[in-house]
Short mmCIF file of C-alpha atoms and ligand atoms in Angstrom, two decimals:
data_model
loop_
_atom_site.label_atom_id
_atom_site.label_comp_id
_atom_site.label_asym_id
_atom_site.label_seq_id
_atom_site.Cartn_x
_atom_site.Cartn_y
_atom_site.Cartn_z
CA MET P 1 -21.09 -4.00 13.28
CA LEU P 2 -22.44 -5.81 10.33
CA THR P 3 -20.94 -4.96 7.00
CA ARG P 4 -23.22 -3.99 4.55
CA PRO P 5 -22.75 -5.99 1.17
CA ARG P 6 -21.15 -4.01 -1.38
CA ARG P 7 -23.43 -5.56 -4.21
CA LEU P 8 -27.08 -5.42 -4.38
CA ARG P 9 -27.94 -8.89 -3.12
CA ASN P 10 -31.76 -8.90 -3.07
CA GLY P 11 -32.57 -11.63 -5.40
CA ALA P 12 -33.35 -12.11 -9.14
CA VAL P 13 -35.67 -9.20 -9.49
CA MET P 14 -33.36 -6.67 -8.04
CA ARG P 15 -30.31 -8.40 -10.11
CA ASP P 16 -32.42 -7.91 -13.21
CA MET P 17 -33.25 -4.25 -12.48
CA VAL P 18 -29.88 -3.13 -12.19
CA ARG P 19 -28.41 -5.05 -14.90
CA GLU P 20 -26.11 -2.70 -17.05
CA THR P 21 -26.25 -4.69 -20.32
CA ARG P 22 -29.42 -5.62 -22.17
CA ILE P 23 -29.75 -8.01 -25.02
CA SER P 24 -32.54 -7.65 -27.50
CA LYS P 25 -33.51 -10.50 -29.85
CA LYS P 26 -34.00 -7.87 -32.50
CA SER P 27 -30.11 -6.85 -32.20
CA LEU P 28 -28.97 -10.47 -33.43
CA ILE P 29 -28.40 -11.53 -37.00
CA TYR P 30 -28.33 -15.12 -38.20
CA PRO P 31 -25.94 -16.21 -40.92
CA ILE P 32 -27.40 -18.72 -43.22
CA PHE P 33 -25.39 -20.52 -46.10
CA ILE P 34 -27.00 -21.19 -49.33
CA ARG P 35 -25.94 -23.58 -51.76
CA GLU P 36 -27.06 -24.94 -55.30
CA GLY P 37 -29.55 -27.92 -55.55
CA ALA P 38 -32.98 -28.84 -54.40
CA GLY P 39 -34.24 -30.22 -51.40
CA VAL P 40 -31.05 -30.00 -49.50
CA ALA P 41 -30.10 -28.82 -46.05
CA GLU P 42 -26.82 -30.72 -45.39
CA GLU P 43 -24.82 -30.52 -42.17
CA ILE P 44 -21.77 -28.45 -41.67
CA GLU P 45 -19.33 -30.70 -40.15
CA ALA P 46 -17.13 -27.59 -39.04
CA LEU P 47 -19.99 -26.13 -37.53
CA PRO P 48 -22.14 -28.43 -35.74
CA GLY P 49 -26.00 -27.46 -35.71
CA GLN P 50 -25.47 -25.26 -38.63
CA ARG P 51 -26.45 -26.40 -42.44
CA ARG P 52 -26.27 -25.43 -45.87
CA TYR P 53 -29.49 -24.74 -47.52
CA SER P 54 -30.61 -25.15 -51.11
CA PRO P 55 -32.70 -22.18 -52.14
CA ASP P 56 -35.98 -23.97 -51.88
CA MET P 57 -35.48 -25.05 -48.51
CA LEU P 58 -34.73 -21.47 -47.04
CA PRO P 59 -38.24 -20.99 -46.11
CA GLY P 60 -38.03 -23.68 -43.25
CA ILE P 61 -34.95 -22.12 -41.41
CA VAL P 62 -36.25 -18.51 -41.82
CA GLU P 63 -39.46 -19.42 -40.32
CA THR P 64 -37.44 -20.96 -37.38
CA VAL P 65 -35.45 -17.67 -36.93
CA LEU P 66 -38.53 -15.23 -37.24
CA GLY P 67 -40.40 -17.71 -34.77
CA SER P 68 -37.42 -17.17 -32.37
CA GLY P 69 -38.12 -13.66 -32.58
CA VAL P 70 -34.90 -12.82 -34.37
CA GLY P 71 -35.55 -10.44 -37.29
CA SER P 72 -32.29 -10.48 -39.62
CA VAL P 73 -30.31 -13.08 -41.44
CA LEU P 74 -27.18 -12.59 -43.18
CA LEU P 75 -26.68 -14.69 -46.35
CA PHE P 76 -23.75 -16.61 -47.56
CA GLY P 77 -23.63 -18.40 -51.05
CA VAL P 78 -21.82 -21.43 -51.77
CA PRO P 79 -21.62 -21.99 -55.31
CA ASP P 80 -20.95 -25.14 -57.42
CA VAL P 81 -18.87 -23.17 -59.96
CA LYS P 82 -16.11 -20.99 -59.42
CA ASP P 83 -13.93 -18.96 -61.74
CA GLU P 84 -11.19 -16.36 -62.14
CA ALA P 85 -13.38 -13.49 -61.68
CA GLY P 86 -15.92 -14.57 -59.16
CA SER P 87 -18.52 -14.18 -61.67
CA GLY P 88 -20.93 -16.33 -59.71
CA ALA P 89 -20.92 -13.42 -57.11
CA TYR P 90 -22.80 -11.02 -59.61
CA VAL P 91 -24.92 -12.93 -61.88
CA ASP P 92 -28.67 -12.59 -61.76
CA ASP P 93 -29.33 -16.06 -61.19
CA GLY P 94 -26.56 -16.61 -58.51
CA VAL P 95 -27.28 -18.78 -55.76
CA VAL P 96 -27.81 -15.69 -53.39
CA GLN P 97 -29.88 -13.91 -55.61
CA ARG P 98 -32.29 -16.61 -56.13
CA GLY P 99 -32.09 -17.52 -52.19
CA VAL P 100 -33.16 -13.84 -51.62
CA ARG P 101 -35.86 -14.21 -54.14
CA VAL P 102 -37.44 -17.07 -52.31
CA ILE P 103 -36.92 -15.61 -48.85
CA ARG P 104 -38.44 -12.22 -50.03
CA GLU P 105 -41.34 -13.70 -51.83
CA ARG P 106 -42.21 -15.73 -48.58
CA PHE P 107 -41.21 -13.45 -45.77
CA PRO P 108 -41.79 -9.75 -46.37
CA GLU P 109 -41.08 -8.85 -42.80
CA VAL P 110 -37.60 -10.38 -42.55
CA GLN P 111 -34.51 -8.15 -42.90
CA ILE P 112 -32.11 -9.56 -45.71
CA VAL P 113 -28.55 -8.85 -45.13
CA THR P 114 -26.42 -10.39 -47.81
CA ASP P 115 -22.35 -10.60 -47.48
CA VAL P 116 -20.88 -9.13 -50.43
CA CYS P 117 -17.29 -10.74 -51.29
CA LEU P 118 -15.76 -12.78 -54.22
CA CYS P 119 -13.95 -15.23 -52.16
CA GLU P 120 -16.64 -17.79 -52.40
CA TYR P 121 -16.92 -17.25 -56.14
CA THR P 122 -13.42 -17.18 -57.12
CA SER P 123 -11.15 -20.29 -58.25
CA HIS P 124 -8.42 -18.99 -56.37
CA GLY P 125 -10.44 -18.19 -52.99
CA HIS P 126 -9.15 -14.48 -52.94
CA CYS P 127 -11.70 -11.85 -52.14
CA GLY P 128 -10.79 -10.04 -55.39
CA VAL P 129 -9.60 -10.43 -58.94
CA ILE P 130 -5.93 -11.55 -58.75
CA ARG P 131 -3.28 -9.55 -60.96
CA GLY P 132 0.12 -11.59 -60.70
CA GLU P 133 0.25 -13.10 -57.12
CA SER P 134 -1.84 -10.04 -55.49
CA VAL P 135 -5.34 -8.64 -55.44
CA ASP P 136 -6.12 -5.75 -57.63
CA ASN P 137 -7.90 -3.76 -55.42
CA ASP P 138 -9.25 -1.09 -57.92
CA ALA P 139 -10.45 -3.76 -60.54
CA THR P 140 -12.26 -5.59 -57.80
CA LEU P 141 -14.36 -2.51 -56.60
CA PRO P 142 -16.92 -2.67 -59.77
CA LEU P 143 -17.37 -6.56 -59.30
CA LEU P 144 -18.27 -5.77 -55.78
CA ALA P 145 -20.59 -2.87 -56.65
CA ARG P 146 -22.10 -5.14 -59.07
CA THR P 147 -22.73 -7.88 -56.57
CA ALA P 148 -24.36 -5.71 -54.22
CA LEU P 149 -26.70 -3.94 -56.74
CA SER P 150 -27.50 -7.72 -57.79
CA HIS P 151 -28.35 -8.66 -54.42
CA VAL P 152 -30.66 -5.59 -53.70
CA GLU P 153 -32.51 -6.10 -56.96
CA ALA P 154 -33.31 -9.33 -55.75
CA GLY P 155 -34.95 -8.07 -52.34
CA ALA P 156 -32.27 -7.69 -50.09
CA ASP P 157 -32.28 -4.85 -47.56
CA MET P 158 -28.87 -4.25 -46.60
CA VAL P 159 -25.44 -5.55 -48.04
CA ALA P 160 -22.30 -6.42 -45.98
CA PRO P 161 -19.24 -6.12 -47.97
CA SER P 162 -16.48 -8.34 -46.41
CA ASP P 163 -13.66 -8.02 -48.85
CA MET P 164 -11.61 -5.26 -47.11
CA MET P 165 -10.80 -3.70 -50.47
CA ASP P 166 -10.26 -0.02 -50.28
CA GLY P 167 -13.00 2.32 -51.64
CA ARG P 168 -15.33 -0.36 -51.76
CA VAL P 169 -18.19 1.39 -49.37
CA LYS P 170 -18.27 4.47 -51.62
CA ALA P 171 -18.28 2.18 -54.82
CA ILE P 172 -21.05 0.49 -53.63
CA ARG P 173 -22.88 3.47 -52.31
CA GLU P 174 -22.67 5.21 -55.54
CA THR P 175 -23.65 2.07 -57.43
CA LEU P 176 -26.65 1.55 -55.30
CA ASP P 177 -27.75 5.23 -55.41
CA ASP P 178 -27.29 5.55 -59.30
CA GLY P 179 -29.07 2.16 -59.40
CA GLY P 180 -32.45 3.65 -57.75
CA PHE P 181 -31.70 2.12 -54.39
CA PRO P 182 -30.92 4.95 -51.98
CA GLU P 183 -32.74 3.60 -49.26
CA LYS P 184 -30.69 0.41 -48.88
CA ALA P 185 -28.20 -0.06 -46.19
CA ILE P 186 -24.57 -0.89 -45.91
CA MET P 187 -22.99 -2.75 -43.04
CA SER P 188 -19.36 -2.54 -43.70
CA TYR P 189 -16.99 -4.98 -42.33
CA SER P 190 -14.59 -2.19 -41.33
CA ALA P 191 -12.38 -3.80 -39.00
CA LYS P 192 -11.76 -7.26 -40.31
CA TYR P 193 -8.83 -9.01 -38.84
CA ALA P 194 -6.68 -11.74 -40.75
CA SER P 195 -7.94 -14.21 -38.23
CA SER P 196 -7.32 -17.94 -37.54
CA PHE P 197 -10.89 -17.92 -36.34
CA TYR P 198 -12.42 -18.18 -39.88
CA GLY P 199 -11.20 -21.77 -40.31
CA PRO P 200 -14.76 -23.57 -40.00
CA PHE P 201 -16.31 -20.83 -42.33
CA ARG P 202 -13.68 -21.55 -44.97
CA GLU P 203 -14.79 -25.22 -44.89
CA ALA P 204 -18.37 -24.30 -44.78
CA ALA P 205 -18.08 -22.08 -47.76
CA GLY P 206 -15.23 -23.58 -49.52
CA SER P 207 -13.52 -20.56 -49.64
CA ALA P 208 -9.90 -21.18 -48.59
CA PRO P 209 -7.13 -19.30 -50.43
CA ALA P 210 -5.65 -21.60 -52.87
CA PHE P 211 -2.19 -19.45 -52.52
CA GLY P 212 -1.09 -17.06 -50.09
CA ASP P 213 -3.05 -15.74 -47.29
CA ARG P 214 -5.23 -12.66 -46.71
CA ARG P 215 -2.97 -10.72 -44.85
CA GLY P 216 -2.61 -8.30 -47.68
CA TYR P 217 -6.04 -6.93 -47.36
CA GLN P 218 -6.99 -8.23 -43.67
CA MET P 219 -6.00 -6.40 -40.47
CA ASP P 220 -3.18 -7.23 -38.24
CA CYS P 221 -4.26 -8.26 -34.70
CA HIS P 222 -1.68 -6.19 -33.12
CA ASN P 223 -3.28 -2.97 -34.45
CA ARG P 224 -6.17 -0.95 -32.74
CA ARG P 225 -5.84 2.61 -33.83
CA GLU P 226 -5.84 1.19 -37.50
CA ALA P 227 -9.45 -0.14 -36.91
CA LEU P 228 -10.78 3.17 -36.00
CA LYS P 229 -9.16 4.74 -39.28
CA GLU P 230 -10.95 1.87 -40.98
CA ALA P 231 -14.21 2.43 -39.37
CA LEU P 232 -14.11 6.33 -39.88
CA LEU P 233 -13.33 6.24 -43.45
CA ASP P 234 -16.02 3.83 -43.94
CA VAL P 235 -18.77 5.92 -42.37
CA GLU P 236 -17.31 8.77 -44.42
CA GLU P 237 -17.77 6.75 -47.49
CA GLY P 238 -21.25 5.92 -46.52
CA ALA P 239 -21.44 3.13 -44.22
CA ASP P 240 -24.45 2.88 -42.19
CA ILE P 241 -23.44 0.48 -39.68
CA VAL P 242 -19.59 -0.56 -39.14
CA MET P 243 -18.49 -4.12 -38.02
CA VAL P 244 -15.76 -5.48 -36.03
CA LYS P 245 -14.62 -9.10 -36.60
CA PRO P 246 -14.14 -11.38 -35.06
CA ALA P 247 -15.52 -10.45 -31.66
CA MET P 248 -14.12 -12.30 -28.67
CA ALA P 249 -10.56 -11.49 -29.03
CA TYR P 250 -11.38 -7.95 -30.12
CA LEU P 251 -13.41 -6.59 -27.69
CA ASP P 252 -11.34 -3.53 -26.96
CA VAL P 253 -11.86 -2.84 -30.55
CA ILE P 254 -15.35 -2.96 -30.56
CA SER P 255 -15.30 -0.51 -27.44
CA ALA P 256 -12.96 2.23 -29.27
CA VAL P 257 -14.96 1.80 -32.26
CA ARG P 258 -18.12 2.60 -30.31
CA GLU P 259 -16.58 5.34 -28.56
CA ASN P 260 -15.50 6.99 -32.11
CA VAL P 261 -17.95 6.53 -34.36
CA ASN P 262 -21.81 7.81 -34.71
CA VAL P 263 -23.27 4.71 -36.23
CA PRO P 264 -24.21 1.46 -34.81
CA VAL P 265 -21.52 -0.86 -34.40
CA ALA P 266 -21.81 -4.75 -34.97
CA ALA P 267 -19.50 -7.45 -33.92
CA TYR P 268 -19.49 -10.86 -35.69
CA SER P 269 -18.91 -14.04 -33.54
CA VAL P 270 -17.23 -15.74 -36.21
CA SER P 271 -17.26 -19.52 -37.21
CA GLY P 272 -14.07 -20.50 -35.03
CA GLU P 273 -15.36 -18.85 -31.95
CA TYR P 274 -18.41 -21.02 -32.28
CA ALA P 275 -16.94 -24.23 -33.23
CA MET P 276 -14.38 -23.70 -30.33
CA VAL P 277 -16.95 -23.54 -27.57
CA LYS P 278 -18.89 -26.17 -29.13
CA SER P 279 -16.09 -28.60 -28.97
CA ALA P 280 -15.08 -27.95 -25.51
CA GLY P 281 -18.49 -28.42 -24.71
CA ARG P 282 -18.76 -31.72 -26.55
CA ALA P 283 -15.54 -32.55 -24.72
CA GLY P 284 -17.15 -31.97 -21.31
CA LEU P 285 -14.74 -29.48 -20.53
CA ILE P 286 -17.17 -26.36 -20.38
CA ASP P 287 -20.75 -25.76 -20.26
CA GLU P 288 -21.68 -24.97 -23.69
CA GLY P 289 -24.80 -22.58 -23.04
CA SER P 290 -23.32 -20.86 -20.26
CA ALA P 291 -20.30 -20.06 -22.13
CA PHE P 292 -22.36 -18.87 -25.49
CA ARG P 293 -24.23 -16.50 -23.17
CA GLU P 294 -21.17 -15.26 -21.31
CA ILE P 295 -19.55 -14.46 -24.47
CA ALA P 296 -22.77 -12.85 -26.05
CA ALA P 297 -23.12 -10.73 -22.95
CA GLY P 298 -19.35 -9.81 -23.15
CA VAL P 299 -19.94 -8.49 -26.64
CA PHE P 300 -22.51 -6.19 -25.72
CA ARG P 301 -21.12 -5.05 -22.57
CA ALA P 302 -17.94 -4.08 -24.69
CA GLY P 303 -20.26 -1.55 -26.60
CA ALA P 304 -21.70 -3.54 -29.71
CA ASP P 305 -25.13 -2.58 -30.67
CA ILE P 306 -25.65 -5.70 -32.88
CA LEU P 307 -24.12 -9.31 -32.96
CA ILE P 308 -23.94 -11.73 -35.63
CA THR P 309 -23.91 -15.08 -34.46
CA TYR P 310 -24.31 -18.70 -35.23
CA ASN P 311 -26.28 -18.79 -31.71
CA ALA P 312 -28.79 -16.30 -32.54
CA ILE P 313 -31.67 -18.70 -32.63
CA GLU P 314 -30.49 -20.27 -29.13
CA LEU P 315 -29.69 -16.97 -27.68
CA ALA P 316 -33.36 -15.96 -28.47
CA GLY P 317 -34.56 -18.90 -26.63
CA TRP P 318 -32.34 -18.03 -23.57
CA ILE P 319 -33.70 -14.69 -23.54
CA ASP P 320 -37.31 -16.25 -23.49
CA GLU P 321 -36.09 -18.33 -20.59
CA GLY P 322 -34.75 -15.41 -18.68
CA ARG P 323 -31.15 -16.97 -18.72
CA ILE P 324 -29.52 -14.06 -20.57
CA GLY P 325 -30.71 -10.47 -21.52
C1 PBG U 401 -15.81 -13.78 -46.79
C2 PBG U 401 -16.23 -13.89 -45.41
C3 PBG U 401 -15.43 -14.72 -44.51
C4 PBG U 401 -16.30 -14.57 -43.27
C5 PBG U 401 -17.32 -13.70 -43.38
N1 PBG U 401 -17.10 -13.23 -44.84
C6 PBG U 401 -14.35 -15.71 -44.85
C7 PBG U 401 -13.09 -14.93 -44.90
O1 PBG U 401 -12.77 -13.87 -44.69
O2 PBG U 401 -12.21 -15.89 -45.03
C8 PBG U 401 -16.09 -15.51 -42.03
C9 PBG U 401 -17.27 -15.71 -41.13
C10 PBG U 401 -17.07 -16.75 -39.91
O3 PBG U 401 -15.66 -17.37 -39.78
O4 PBG U 401 -18.00 -16.97 -39.42
N2 PBG U 401 -14.69 -13.02 -46.97
#
């Protein structure tokens, strides 16, 4: 007697039809680093294939993003000057604010998301104002809210607070509402773990803490229930989208959050995840492209609705080629 194959083996069309996870280009967000200066598009050594752009150079990369079919960008600022209070984060002519204006003017259709945090702007590299040796949560909230407001005033569609201060979603929501922007969205980095995978980002953005670490306000990798607690609180405070970060070592957290909240869940495949695959690929140890596709499929399979990734443009190309999605 012939054994019937357990899996459907009728070729590519069938395989595609019964696929359980679909990846859409519209679910991808591409991160962009903005630095001071003019005419600059410098390579980031720690993130092969990624660059820091001066505001005037942004149209080129945004055009590439939109041309690939990806509709959203996430902006990070890399200022020249930093101070104790991180004032570069919320001044009207800050590097992100200027970048947003340049993009908004040229591309009314692109969805602009901005990272809201102080760590790239503080001289000590922490995500909030420092009192003594630790971050002063409550003194930081108005500064984050001001940063968010200045981003939407410049034309951002959505702000993404990544600082992990308690109560910041509520503070930002109230400030945006009072400022006349009730329609602007908040994507909260709800479950942001204290992670070694942020290493290359800190080089890219020059934001490594000068003393101590971020364990006081970022989460412990041993905890999952705590992530649910954070995500639920953020939804209560007004988050439109909640995020889990990093992605690859936290797929169970993505699943759990997906099952417990009624808003979209984003996952951030962070700098270290990208750099790790890149260097293993360059060393000839793994096939870079298929590893990236496998990781992206895994994140969506775990339940993410949105993926923030340095691979967004490449992924869009692979979707076009039918190699993923
Ligand atoms: C800013 C911020 C960080 C990342 C996103 N927003 C760095 C950090 O918390 O140290 C990391 C992104 C990445 O590694 O790709 N707080």
